[in-house]
Amino acid sequence: MPATPAPATSSAALRAALLDVPPVAVGSVPDLGRAVFVGSGDSLASGLIATGFGHRALSAGDVAWSETLPAACDTLVGISHSGTSGATVRALRMARTAGLKTVAITSQASSPLADSADEVQLVPVLRVEEVVPCAGHVMLAQGVAAVCGVDTSPFNPALAKSLDRVRVTVDAQVRALPESAPAAVSVLSLPELCSGADFWVLKLIEACGLAVRNVPLEESGHVDYFIGPEQHLTLQLMGPHGRPRFDRLAEALLTTGQTVVQVDTSGLTDSDLPDAAVLHDIATAVAGAWFAQGAALRWGRPPFRGGAVNMDAQHIKLDS
């Protein structure tokens, strides 16, 4: 049996970085009206935090490449850590030209995204060495929450305090995995973890090079028992709600030969903070990055396909 893999980023290193970085500095919270948050990849996962506040989140490419702004949208919020993601910058420029209010969430004040926005929500850079990255999402998700009116000043110390619990949960779940990689993976969740679940999908793809999908819990119950006969792994990300439904579905999927791993995230963070649900979602995302690294090592699949992938990312950057 493979040894328990070493973590991608130690709990101590990430804790130190969280305690060293300043909190997200919130200025005047903009009147968003009916807002749509757009981003790509990790940034879109961060944008999904806004759905908990009644806003929408879309892939920036859905706006930029269809050349169509979302209906019933008063404010377009673009999210990009570097501020150079091409589709996101293009979408914000389209919105500004059309007279919509525009907001940028980025770590780079001097970037094309910031230059394209009426208002800018800056987030600090969380400086920590990572193999499977989560630091950018941790800060961008806080930026999204701040734009939605959340006081995020307690988040960094609270998240730092929870990391040992996150590590224990992740290590236990990695040990529960099958010894060989499945053909594909499904990540099941309820809306309370929509951002964190999306982030799990992204990190598992990056780290393991597998086909991974994000599925609402009930939709899995309607179709996933048809999956097979290839080996399939279902990860159930469980928060405080819907436990009986998760259990019943797990029983059904096990009868079809699937492997089901239930990940209980409910104890990752303290629940007595204001807006604890946002912090819980961010902690779940950190767990996803660590879990993906552990799964990749357990299955002998080097993250990012061992350097075989072209990582210059020129195909997603803003055209000059």
Short mmCIF file of N, CA and C in Angstrom, two decimals, residues 37 132 144 182 201 233 251 284:
data_model
loop_
_atom_site.label_atom_id
_atom_site.label_comp_id
_atom_site.label_asym_id
_atom_site.label_seq_id
_atom_site.Cartn_x
_atom_site.Cartn_y
_atom_site.Cartn_z
N PHE A 37 -20.71 38.21 -11.39
CA PHE A 37 -19.28 38.06 -11.14
C PHE A 37 -18.71 37.12 -12.20
N VAL A 132 0.20 22.39 -5.64
CA VAL A 132 -1.16 22.55 -6.12
C VAL A 132 -1.71 23.80 -5.44
N VAL A 144 -14.16 38.76 -3.09
CA VAL A 144 -15.55 38.65 -3.53
C VAL A 144 -16.49 38.90 -2.35
N PRO A 182 -8.98 6.10 -10.51
CA PRO A 182 -10.21 5.75 -11.25
C PRO A 182 -10.13 6.28 -12.67
N VAL A 201 -12.82 20.32 -7.98
CA VAL A 201 -12.76 19.81 -9.35
C VAL A 201 -11.52 20.32 -10.07
N LEU A 233 -14.88 7.18 -9.19
CA LEU A 233 -14.82 7.64 -7.80
C LEU A 233 -15.80 8.78 -7.61
N GLU A 251 -25.37 4.66 -0.71
CA GLU A 251 -25.77 3.25 -0.72
C GLU A 251 -26.14 2.81 -2.13
N THR A 284 -12.87 24.66 2.87
CA THR A 284 -13.13 23.47 2.06
C THR A 284 -12.28 23.49 0.79
#
